[in-house]
Coordinates of C-alpha atoms in Angstrom, one line a residue:
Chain Q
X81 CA 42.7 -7.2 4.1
X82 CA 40.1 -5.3 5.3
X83 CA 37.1 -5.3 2.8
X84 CA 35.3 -1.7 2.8
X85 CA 31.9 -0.8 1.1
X86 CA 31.3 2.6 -0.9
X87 CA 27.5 2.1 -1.4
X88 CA 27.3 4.5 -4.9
X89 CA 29.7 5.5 -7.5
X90 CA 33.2 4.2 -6.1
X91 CA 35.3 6.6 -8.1
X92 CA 32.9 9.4 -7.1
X93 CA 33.0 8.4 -3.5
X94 CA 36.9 8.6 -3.4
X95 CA 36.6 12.5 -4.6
X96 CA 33.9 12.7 -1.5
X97 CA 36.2 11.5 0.4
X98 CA 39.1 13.8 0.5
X99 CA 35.9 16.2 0.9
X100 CA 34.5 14.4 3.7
X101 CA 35.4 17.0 6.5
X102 CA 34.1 19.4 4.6
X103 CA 30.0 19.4 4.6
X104 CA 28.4 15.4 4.5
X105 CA 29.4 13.5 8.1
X106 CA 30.2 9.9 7.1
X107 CA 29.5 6.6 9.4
X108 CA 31.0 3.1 9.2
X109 CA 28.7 0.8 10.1
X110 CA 30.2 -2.9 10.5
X111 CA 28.5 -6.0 10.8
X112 CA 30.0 -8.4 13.2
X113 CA 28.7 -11.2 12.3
X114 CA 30.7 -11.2 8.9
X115 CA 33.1 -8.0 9.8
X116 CA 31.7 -6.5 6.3
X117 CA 32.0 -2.7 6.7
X118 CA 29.9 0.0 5.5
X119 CA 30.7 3.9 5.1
X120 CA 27.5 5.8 4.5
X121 CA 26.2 9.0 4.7
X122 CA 24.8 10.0 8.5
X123 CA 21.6 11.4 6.8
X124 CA 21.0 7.6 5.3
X125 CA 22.4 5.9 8.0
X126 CA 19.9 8.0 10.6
X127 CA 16.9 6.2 8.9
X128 CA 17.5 3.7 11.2
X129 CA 15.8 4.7 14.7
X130 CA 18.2 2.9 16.2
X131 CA 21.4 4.5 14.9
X132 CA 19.8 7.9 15.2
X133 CA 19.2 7.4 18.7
X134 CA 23.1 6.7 18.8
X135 CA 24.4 9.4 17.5
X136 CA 22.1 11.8 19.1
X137 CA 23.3 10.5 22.8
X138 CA 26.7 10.5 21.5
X139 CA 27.6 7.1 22.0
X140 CA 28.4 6.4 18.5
X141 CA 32.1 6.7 17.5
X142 CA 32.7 7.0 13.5
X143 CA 32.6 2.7 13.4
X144 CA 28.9 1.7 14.7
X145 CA 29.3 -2.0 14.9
X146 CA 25.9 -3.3 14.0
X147 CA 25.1 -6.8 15.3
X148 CA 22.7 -9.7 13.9
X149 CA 22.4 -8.2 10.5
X150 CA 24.1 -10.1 7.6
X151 CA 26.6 -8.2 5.0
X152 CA 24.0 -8.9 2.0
X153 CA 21.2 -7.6 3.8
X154 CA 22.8 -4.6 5.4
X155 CA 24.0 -3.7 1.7
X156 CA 20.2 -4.1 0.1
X157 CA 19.2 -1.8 3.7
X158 CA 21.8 1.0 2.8
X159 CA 20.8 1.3 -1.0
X160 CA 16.7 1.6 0.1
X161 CA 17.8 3.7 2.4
X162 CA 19.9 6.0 0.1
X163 CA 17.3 6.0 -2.1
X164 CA 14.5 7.2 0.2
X165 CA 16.9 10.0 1.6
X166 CA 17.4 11.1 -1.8
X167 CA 14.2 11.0 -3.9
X168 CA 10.9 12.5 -2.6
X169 CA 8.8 11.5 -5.7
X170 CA 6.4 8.8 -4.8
X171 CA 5.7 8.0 -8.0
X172 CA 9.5 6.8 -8.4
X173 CA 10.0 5.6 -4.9
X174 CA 7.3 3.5 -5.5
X175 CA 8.4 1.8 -8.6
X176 CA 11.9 1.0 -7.0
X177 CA 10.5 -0.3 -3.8
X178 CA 8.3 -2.5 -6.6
X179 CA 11.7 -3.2 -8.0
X180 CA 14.1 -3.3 -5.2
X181 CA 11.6 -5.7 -3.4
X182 CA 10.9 -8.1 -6.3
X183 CA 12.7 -10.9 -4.4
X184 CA 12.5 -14.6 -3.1
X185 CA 10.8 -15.0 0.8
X186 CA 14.2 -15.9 1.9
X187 CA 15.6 -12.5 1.2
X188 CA 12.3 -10.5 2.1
X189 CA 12.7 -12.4 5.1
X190 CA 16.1 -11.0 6.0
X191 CA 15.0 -7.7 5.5
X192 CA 12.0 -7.7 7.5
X193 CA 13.9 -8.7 10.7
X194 CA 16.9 -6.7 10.2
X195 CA 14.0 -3.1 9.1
X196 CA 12.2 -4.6 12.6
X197 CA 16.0 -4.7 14.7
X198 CA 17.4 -1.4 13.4
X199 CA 14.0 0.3 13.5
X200 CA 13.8 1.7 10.0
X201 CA 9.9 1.9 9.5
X202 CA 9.8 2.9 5.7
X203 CA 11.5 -0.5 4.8
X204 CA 10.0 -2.6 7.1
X205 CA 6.3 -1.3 6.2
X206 CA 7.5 -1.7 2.7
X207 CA 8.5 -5.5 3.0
X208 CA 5.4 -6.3 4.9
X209 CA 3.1 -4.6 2.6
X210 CA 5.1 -7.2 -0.3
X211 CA 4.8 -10.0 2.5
X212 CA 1.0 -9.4 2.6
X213 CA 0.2 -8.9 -1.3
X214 CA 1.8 -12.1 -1.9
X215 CA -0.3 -13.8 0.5
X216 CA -3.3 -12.0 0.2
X217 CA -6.3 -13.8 -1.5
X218 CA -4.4 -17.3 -0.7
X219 CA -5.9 -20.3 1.1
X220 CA -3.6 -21.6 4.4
X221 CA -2.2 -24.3 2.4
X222 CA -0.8 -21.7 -0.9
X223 CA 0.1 -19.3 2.2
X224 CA 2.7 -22.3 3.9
X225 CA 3.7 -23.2 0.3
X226 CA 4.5 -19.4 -0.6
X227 CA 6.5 -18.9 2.8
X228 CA 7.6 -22.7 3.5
X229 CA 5.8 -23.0 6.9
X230 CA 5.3 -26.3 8.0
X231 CA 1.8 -27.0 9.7
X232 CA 2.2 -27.7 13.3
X233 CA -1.8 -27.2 14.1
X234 CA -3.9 -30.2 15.0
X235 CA -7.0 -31.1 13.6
X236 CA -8.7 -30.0 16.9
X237 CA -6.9 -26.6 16.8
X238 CA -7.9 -25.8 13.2
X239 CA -11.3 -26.7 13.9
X240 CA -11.7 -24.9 17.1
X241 CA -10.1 -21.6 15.1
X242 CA -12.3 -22.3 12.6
X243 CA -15.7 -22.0 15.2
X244 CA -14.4 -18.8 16.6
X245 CA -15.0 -17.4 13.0
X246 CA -17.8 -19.2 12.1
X247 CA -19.8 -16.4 13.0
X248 CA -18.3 -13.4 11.7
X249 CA -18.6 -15.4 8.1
X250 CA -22.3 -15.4 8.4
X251 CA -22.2 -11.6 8.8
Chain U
X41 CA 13.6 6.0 22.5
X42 CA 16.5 6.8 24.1
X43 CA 18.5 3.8 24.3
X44 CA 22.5 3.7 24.3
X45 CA 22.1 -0.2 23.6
X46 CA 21.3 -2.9 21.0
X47 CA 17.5 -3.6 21.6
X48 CA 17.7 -7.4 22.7
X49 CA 13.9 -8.6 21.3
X50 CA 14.4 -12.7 22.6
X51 CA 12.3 -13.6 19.9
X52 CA 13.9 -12.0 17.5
X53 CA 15.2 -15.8 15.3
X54 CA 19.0 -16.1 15.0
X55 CA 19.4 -16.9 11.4
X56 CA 22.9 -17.6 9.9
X57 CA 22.7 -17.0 6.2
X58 CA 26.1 -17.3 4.4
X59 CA 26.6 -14.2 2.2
X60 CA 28.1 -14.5 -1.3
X61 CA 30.2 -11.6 -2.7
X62 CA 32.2 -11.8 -6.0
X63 CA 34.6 -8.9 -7.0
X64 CA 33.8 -6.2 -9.8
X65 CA 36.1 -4.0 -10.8
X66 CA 35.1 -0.4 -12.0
X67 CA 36.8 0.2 -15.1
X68 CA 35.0 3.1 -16.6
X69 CA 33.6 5.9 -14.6
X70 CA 30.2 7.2 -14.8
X71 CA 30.9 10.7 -16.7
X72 CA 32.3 8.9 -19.9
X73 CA 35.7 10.5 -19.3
X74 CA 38.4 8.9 -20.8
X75 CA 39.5 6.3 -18.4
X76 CA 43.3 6.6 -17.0
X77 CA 44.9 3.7 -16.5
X78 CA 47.0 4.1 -13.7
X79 CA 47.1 1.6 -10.8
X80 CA 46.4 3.5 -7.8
X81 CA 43.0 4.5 -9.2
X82 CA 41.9 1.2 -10.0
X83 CA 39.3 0.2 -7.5
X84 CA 37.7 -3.0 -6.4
X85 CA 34.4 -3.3 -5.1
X86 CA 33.3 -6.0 -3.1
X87 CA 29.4 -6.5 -4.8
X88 CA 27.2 -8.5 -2.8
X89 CA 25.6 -11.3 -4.4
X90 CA 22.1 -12.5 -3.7
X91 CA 20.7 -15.1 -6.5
X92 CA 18.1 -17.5 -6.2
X93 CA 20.5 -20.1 -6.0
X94 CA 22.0 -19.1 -3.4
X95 CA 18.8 -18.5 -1.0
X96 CA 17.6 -22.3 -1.7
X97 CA 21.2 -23.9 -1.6
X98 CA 20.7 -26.7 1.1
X99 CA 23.3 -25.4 3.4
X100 CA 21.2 -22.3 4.1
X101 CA 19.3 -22.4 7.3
X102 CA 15.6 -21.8 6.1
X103 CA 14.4 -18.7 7.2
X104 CA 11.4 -19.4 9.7
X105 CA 8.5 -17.2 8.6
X106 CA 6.3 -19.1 11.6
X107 CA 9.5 -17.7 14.2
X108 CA 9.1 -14.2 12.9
X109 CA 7.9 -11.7 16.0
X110 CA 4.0 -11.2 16.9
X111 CA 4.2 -7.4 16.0
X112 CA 5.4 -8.0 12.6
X113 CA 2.7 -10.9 11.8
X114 CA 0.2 -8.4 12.8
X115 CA 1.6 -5.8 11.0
X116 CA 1.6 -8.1 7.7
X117 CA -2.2 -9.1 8.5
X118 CA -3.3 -5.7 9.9
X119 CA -5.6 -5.2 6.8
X120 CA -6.6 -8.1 5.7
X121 CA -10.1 -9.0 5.0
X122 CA -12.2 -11.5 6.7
X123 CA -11.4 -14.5 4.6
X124 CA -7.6 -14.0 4.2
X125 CA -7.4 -13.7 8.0
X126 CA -8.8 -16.6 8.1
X127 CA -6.6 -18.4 6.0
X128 CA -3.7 -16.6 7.5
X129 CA -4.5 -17.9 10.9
X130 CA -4.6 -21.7 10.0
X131 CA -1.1 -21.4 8.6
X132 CA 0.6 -22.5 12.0
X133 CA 0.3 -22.3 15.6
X134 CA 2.0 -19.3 15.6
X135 CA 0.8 -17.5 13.5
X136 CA -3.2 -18.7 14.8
X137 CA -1.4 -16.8 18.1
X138 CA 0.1 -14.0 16.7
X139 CA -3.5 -13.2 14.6
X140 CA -6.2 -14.1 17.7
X141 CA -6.1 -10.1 18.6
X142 CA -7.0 -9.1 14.9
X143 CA -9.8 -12.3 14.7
X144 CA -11.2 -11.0 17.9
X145 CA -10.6 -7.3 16.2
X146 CA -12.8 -8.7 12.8
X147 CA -15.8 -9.7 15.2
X148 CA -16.0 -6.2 16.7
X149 CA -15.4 -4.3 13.2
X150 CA -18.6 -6.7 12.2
X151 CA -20.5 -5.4 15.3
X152 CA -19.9 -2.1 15.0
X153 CA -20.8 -1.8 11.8
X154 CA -24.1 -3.2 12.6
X155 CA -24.9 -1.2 15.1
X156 CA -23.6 1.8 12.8
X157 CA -26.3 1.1 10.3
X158 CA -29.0 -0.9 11.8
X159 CA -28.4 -4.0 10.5
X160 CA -29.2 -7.9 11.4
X161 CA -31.9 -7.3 14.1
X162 CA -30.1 -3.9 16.0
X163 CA -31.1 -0.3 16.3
X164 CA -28.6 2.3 15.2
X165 CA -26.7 3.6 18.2
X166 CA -23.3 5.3 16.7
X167 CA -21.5 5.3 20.7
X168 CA -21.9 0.9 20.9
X169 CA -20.7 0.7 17.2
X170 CA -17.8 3.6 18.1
X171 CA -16.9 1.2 21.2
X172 CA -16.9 -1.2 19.3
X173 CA -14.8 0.3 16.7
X174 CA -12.3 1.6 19.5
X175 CA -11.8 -2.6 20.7
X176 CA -10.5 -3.5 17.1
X177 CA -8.5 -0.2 16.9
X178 CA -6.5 -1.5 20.5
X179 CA -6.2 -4.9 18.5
X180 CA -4.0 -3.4 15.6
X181 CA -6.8 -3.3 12.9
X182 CA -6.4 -1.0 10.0
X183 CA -9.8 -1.7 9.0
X184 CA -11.0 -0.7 12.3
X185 CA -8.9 2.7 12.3
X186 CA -10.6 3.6 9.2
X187 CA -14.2 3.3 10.5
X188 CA -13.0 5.0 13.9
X189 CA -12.6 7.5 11.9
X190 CA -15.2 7.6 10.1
X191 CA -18.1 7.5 12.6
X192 CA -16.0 10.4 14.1
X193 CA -16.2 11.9 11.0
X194 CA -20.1 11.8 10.9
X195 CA -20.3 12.2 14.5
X196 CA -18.6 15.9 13.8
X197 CA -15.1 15.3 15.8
X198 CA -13.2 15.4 12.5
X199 CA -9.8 16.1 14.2
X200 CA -10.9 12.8 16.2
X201 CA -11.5 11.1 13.1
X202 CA -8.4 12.4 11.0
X203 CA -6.4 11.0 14.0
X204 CA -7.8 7.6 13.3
X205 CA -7.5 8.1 9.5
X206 CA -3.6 8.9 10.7
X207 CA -2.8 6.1 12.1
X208 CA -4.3 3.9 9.8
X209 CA -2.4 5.8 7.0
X210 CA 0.9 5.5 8.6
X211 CA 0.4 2.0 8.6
X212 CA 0.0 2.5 5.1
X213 CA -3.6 1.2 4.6
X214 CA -4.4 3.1 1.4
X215 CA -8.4 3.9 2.2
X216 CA -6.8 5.6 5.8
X217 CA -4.2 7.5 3.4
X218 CA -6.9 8.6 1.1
X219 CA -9.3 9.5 4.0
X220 CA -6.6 11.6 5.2
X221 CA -5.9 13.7 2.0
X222 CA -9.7 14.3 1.6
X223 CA -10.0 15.6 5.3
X224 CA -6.9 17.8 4.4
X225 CA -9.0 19.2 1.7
X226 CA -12.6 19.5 3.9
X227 CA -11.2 20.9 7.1
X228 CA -11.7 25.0 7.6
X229 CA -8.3 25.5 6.7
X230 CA -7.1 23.2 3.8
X231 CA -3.8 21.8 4.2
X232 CA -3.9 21.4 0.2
X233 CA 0.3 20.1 0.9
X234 CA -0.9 17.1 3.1
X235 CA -3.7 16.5 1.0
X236 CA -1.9 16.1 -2.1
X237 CA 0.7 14.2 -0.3
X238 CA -1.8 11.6 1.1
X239 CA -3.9 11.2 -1.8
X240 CA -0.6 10.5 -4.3
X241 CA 0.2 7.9 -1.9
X242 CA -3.4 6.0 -1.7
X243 CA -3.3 6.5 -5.3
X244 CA 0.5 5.5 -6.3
X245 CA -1.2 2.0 -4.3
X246 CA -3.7 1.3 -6.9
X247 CA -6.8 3.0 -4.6
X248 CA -9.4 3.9 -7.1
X249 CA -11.5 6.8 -5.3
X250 CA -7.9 8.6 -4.4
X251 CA -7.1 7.8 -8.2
X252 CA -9.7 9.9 -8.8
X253 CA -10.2 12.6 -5.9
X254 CA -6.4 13.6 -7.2
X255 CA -7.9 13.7 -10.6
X256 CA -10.1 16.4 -9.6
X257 CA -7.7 18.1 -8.0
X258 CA -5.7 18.2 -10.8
X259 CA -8.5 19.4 -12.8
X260 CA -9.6 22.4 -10.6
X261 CA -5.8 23.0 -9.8
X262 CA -6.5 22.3 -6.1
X263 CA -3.6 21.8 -4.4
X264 CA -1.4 21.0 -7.4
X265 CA -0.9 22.6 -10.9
X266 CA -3.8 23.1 -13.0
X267 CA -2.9 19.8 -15.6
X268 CA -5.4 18.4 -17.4
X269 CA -3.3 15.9 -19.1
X270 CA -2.1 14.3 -15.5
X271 CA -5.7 14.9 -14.6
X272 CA -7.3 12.4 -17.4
X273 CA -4.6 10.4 -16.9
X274 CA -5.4 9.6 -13.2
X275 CA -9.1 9.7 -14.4
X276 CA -9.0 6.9 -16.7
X277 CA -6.5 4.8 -14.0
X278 CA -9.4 5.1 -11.4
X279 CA -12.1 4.3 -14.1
X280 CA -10.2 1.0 -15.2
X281 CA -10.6 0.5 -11.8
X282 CA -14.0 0.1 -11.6
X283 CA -14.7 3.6 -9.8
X284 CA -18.2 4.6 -11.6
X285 CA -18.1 8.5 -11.0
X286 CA -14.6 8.3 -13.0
X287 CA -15.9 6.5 -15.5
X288 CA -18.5 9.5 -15.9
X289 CA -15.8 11.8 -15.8
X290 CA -13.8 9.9 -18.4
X291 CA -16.8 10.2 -20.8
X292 CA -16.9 14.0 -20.6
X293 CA -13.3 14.2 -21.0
X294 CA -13.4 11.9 -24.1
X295 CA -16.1 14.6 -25.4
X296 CA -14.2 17.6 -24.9
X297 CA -11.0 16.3 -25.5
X298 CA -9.6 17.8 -21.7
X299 CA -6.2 15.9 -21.6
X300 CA -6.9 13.3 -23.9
X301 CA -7.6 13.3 -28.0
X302 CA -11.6 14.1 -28.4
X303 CA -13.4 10.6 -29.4
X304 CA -16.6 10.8 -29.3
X305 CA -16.2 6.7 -30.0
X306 CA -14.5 6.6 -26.3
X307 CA -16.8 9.1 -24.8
X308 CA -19.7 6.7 -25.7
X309 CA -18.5 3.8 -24.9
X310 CA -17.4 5.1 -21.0
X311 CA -20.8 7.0 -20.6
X312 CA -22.8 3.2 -21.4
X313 CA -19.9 1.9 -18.3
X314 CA -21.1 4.3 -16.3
X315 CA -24.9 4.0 -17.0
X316 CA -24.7 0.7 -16.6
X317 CA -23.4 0.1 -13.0
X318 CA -26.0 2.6 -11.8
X319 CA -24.7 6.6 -12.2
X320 CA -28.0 8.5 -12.9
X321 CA -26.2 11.4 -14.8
X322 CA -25.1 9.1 -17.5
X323 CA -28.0 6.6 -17.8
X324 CA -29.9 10.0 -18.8
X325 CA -27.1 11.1 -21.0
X326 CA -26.3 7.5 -22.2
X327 CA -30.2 7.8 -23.1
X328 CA -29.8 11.4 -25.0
X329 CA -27.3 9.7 -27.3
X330 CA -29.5 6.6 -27.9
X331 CA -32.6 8.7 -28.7
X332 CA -30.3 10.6 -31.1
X333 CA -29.6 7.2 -33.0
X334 CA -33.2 6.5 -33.1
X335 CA -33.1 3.8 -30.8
X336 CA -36.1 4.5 -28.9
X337 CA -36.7 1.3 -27.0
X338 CA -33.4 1.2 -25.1
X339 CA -33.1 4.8 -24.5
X340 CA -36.1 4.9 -22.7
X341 CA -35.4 2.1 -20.4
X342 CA -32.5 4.1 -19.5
X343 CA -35.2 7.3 -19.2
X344 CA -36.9 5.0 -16.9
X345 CA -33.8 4.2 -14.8
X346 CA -32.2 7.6 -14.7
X347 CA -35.8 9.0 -13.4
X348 CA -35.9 6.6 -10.8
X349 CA -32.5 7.9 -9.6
X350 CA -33.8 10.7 -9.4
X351 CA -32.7 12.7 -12.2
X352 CA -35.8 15.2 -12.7
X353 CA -35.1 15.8 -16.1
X354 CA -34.8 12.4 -17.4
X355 CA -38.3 11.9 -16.1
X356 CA -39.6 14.9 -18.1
X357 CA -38.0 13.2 -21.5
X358 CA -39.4 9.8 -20.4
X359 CA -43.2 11.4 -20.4
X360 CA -42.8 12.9 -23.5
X361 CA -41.6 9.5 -25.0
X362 CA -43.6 7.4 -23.9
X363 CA -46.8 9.7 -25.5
X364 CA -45.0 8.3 -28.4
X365 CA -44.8 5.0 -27.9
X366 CA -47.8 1.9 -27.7
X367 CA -48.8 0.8 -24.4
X368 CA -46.8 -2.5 -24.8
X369 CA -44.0 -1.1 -25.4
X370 CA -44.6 1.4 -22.6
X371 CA -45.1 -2.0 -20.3
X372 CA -42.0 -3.8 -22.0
X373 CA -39.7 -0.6 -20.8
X374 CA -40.9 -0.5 -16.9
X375 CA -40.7 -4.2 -17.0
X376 CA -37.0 -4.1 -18.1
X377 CA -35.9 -1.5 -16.0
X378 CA -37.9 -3.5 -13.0
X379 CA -35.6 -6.1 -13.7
X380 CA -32.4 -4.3 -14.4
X381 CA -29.2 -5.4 -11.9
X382 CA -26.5 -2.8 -11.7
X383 CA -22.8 -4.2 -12.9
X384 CA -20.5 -4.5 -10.3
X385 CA -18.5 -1.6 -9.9
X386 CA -17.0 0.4 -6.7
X387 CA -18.9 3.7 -6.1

């Protein structure tokens, strides 16, 4: 069976649907990696530069199929991007993002790539602002621990980066 | 971008995270209606499911944060300072890569800066230090966006600068944003819209001087509705902060009671903040209030200070005062105020 997505208000969405002709033009947007689908409102969906681009050549039917982006993290995508399309308040986008974005690397990691592949610059300056104040202040060694990077730098390289600066510290 | 395809970026990582969904169903609707229980309505929702658990189980690849592309390293690092940098560059090879441009970028920031002011052995000469400036900009440096700018600024090529400030704001680098907003408000003809718009974000990001340039304009009803409330409100955020003229400003809010309760308690207490990391208005007026309680000694060292700073006035008090006072004690005020450090605070 064919599993659908209403991002919102299901019941609400079901009204909007027998409406949909009417004034809001509605996208499907399916992942094929997982085949998880996605109807969402072409004003959200167009936050992505990508999918904008699409639709405005015409090349996008009503199902856009959307590859290397994962079910979970195409959901989280659609309900910042909702979000940002409806509120204008920074004050209140602000304190979602703080909300929305209070996760583990793992999953900021997922949404920095997909922001980066579909081209949605709001999110993905969001996610690497998060990236950075989690980092910022932190020695290399807290930094790997924080992001699980493993150290592939030789004692040579680290030293060698470490004269390049050794200037600029003086300053 | 006009592209009918799916950009193909080959270093992009694969990653092939399993996603977890578990089944909710929607019994009562938003409104509070009455719920009808008929079959057809019923709906299922497929709710994804991200928990902890789930991101660390073993079976997860890891998500390679040394794999991620160049541009979005840089975009993480773009305003770090000099330190974290650094640090950030040692992490892995690929990252020491990925962040060379913005090291290189630090060294010319530190160059043109010294050639901006004069500093460690070179003359002022505002073109090397704007060159200079310019390199780090190509390297992706926030930082170095914002002193573009800047010199621009001083230079007289505001719309020059503002493009700077731009670009460092779109990146979201709060001083760009907040350099913006003020330039909104300086130009010939104000965009007050823009400004506002600018200095909320800067501000919403925890950037004391746009905490309290939107203060002011809340105050004067520059751009936004004359509210005193909101004004004190960003006031005392950007005082908090550390911001010395908002401390000031606190103080005389305190003692008028704009926006907040009057507490003359509060007022005090925000004025001796102020004096004491260096803000000549209220070391004289912190001194009024300690002449007032007949503490002699220690508003006169703040006479002494608030003179120096070039407050006219206070220097007119401070003669009269010390006619009053013994020669030692004359000697024990200029030697304290010789000695006197500034707290460290951001002006």
């Amino acid at each position: 069976m064919k599993k659908l997505k209403f991002i919102g208000n299901p019941l609400l969405q079901s009204r909007e649907k027998i409406n949909m002709s009417s004034d809001k033009k509605w996208l499907t947007l399916k992942t094929t990696e997982d085949n998880e689908e996605f109807v969402v409102e072409e004003s959200v969906a167009i936050m992505s530069n990508v999918i904008k681009n699409m639709v405005e050549d015409g090349c996008a039917s009503s199902v856009i199929p959307v590859p290397r982006v994962k079910g979970n993290a195409m959901g989280k995508i659609i309900e910042f991007c909702k979000k940002h399309t409806e509120e204008s308040d920074e004050k209140v986008l602000k304190e979602f993002d703080a909300e929305f974005l209070n996760l583990g690397p793992d999953a900021l990691y997922d949404l920095m790539v997909s922001a980066n592949f579909l081209e949605i610059k709001v999110l993905l300056d969001s996610v690497t602002t998060k990236v950075a104040d989690m980092i910022k202040g932190k020695s290399s060694e807290e930094i790997r621990n924080i992001l699980k990077i493993e150290n592939d730098l030789s004692a040579e390289e680290i030293e060698e980066s470490r004269r390049e600066n050794c200037w600029t510290r003086q300053e | 971008m006009n592209q009918k395809t799916w950009p193909n970026s080959a270093d992009t990582s694969h990653y092939t995270a399993l996603s977890f969904y578990h089944k909710t169903r929607i019994d009562k609707p938003q409104n509070n209606r009455p719920h009808k229980r008929v079959s057809s309505t019923r709906r299922w929702v497929w709710v994804p499911k991200i928990s902890p658990e789930a991101e660390s189980r073993p079976s997860d690849p890891k998500r390679d944060f040394s794999m991620l592309p160049n541009d979005i390293i840089v975009r993480i690092a773009g305003g770090f300072n000099h330190p974290t940098l650094e640090a950030a560059s040692l992490v892995c090879r690929a990252w020491c890569d990925a962040l060379r441009p913005l090291s290189q970028a630090m060294r010319f920031l530190a160059w043109g800066k010294k050639y901006k002011h004069g500093r460690g052995g070179v003359e002022v000469d505002h073109e090397r230090a704007l060159d200079y400036f310019l390199r780090g900009v190509a390297r992706g440096s926030t930082l170095a966006m914002v002193d573009a700018g800047l010199l621009y600024w001083d230079m007289g090529k505001k719309e020059e600068g503002m493009k700077f400030y731009r670009r460092a704001a779109e990146l979201g680098h709060p001083a760009g944003q907040c350099n913006l907003g003020l330039s909104y408000l300086q130009i010939e003809s104000p965009d007050l819209k823009e400004a506002t718009k600018w200095l909320y974000k800067a501000a919403n990001s925890g950037y004391v001087r746009a905490q309290y340039q939107l203060a002011l304009c809340l105050q004067h009803g520059r751009g936004l509705k004359r509210d005193l409330c909101e004004a004190a409100k960003w006031c005392i955020k950007a005082a908090e902060g550390g911001y010395v003229r908002a401390m000031y400003n606190t103080s005389l809010c305190y003692q008028c009671g704009d926006g907040v309760a009057q507490s003359y308690q509060q007022s005090k207490s925000w004025m001796k903040r102020a004096a004491d990391r260096g803000h000549s208005k209220a070391q004289f007026e912190h001194a009024l209030g300690l002449f007032a309680e007949g503490k002699l000694k220690a508003a006169a060292v703040y006479l002494e200070l608030a003179a120096r700073a070039g407050e006219t006035a206070a220097g007119h008090v401070r003669t009269a005062l010390f006619e009053q006072m013994s020669p030692t004690s004359q000697e024990r005020t200029i030697q304290l105020a010789d000695n006197w450090r500034p707290l460290p605070a951001v002006h």
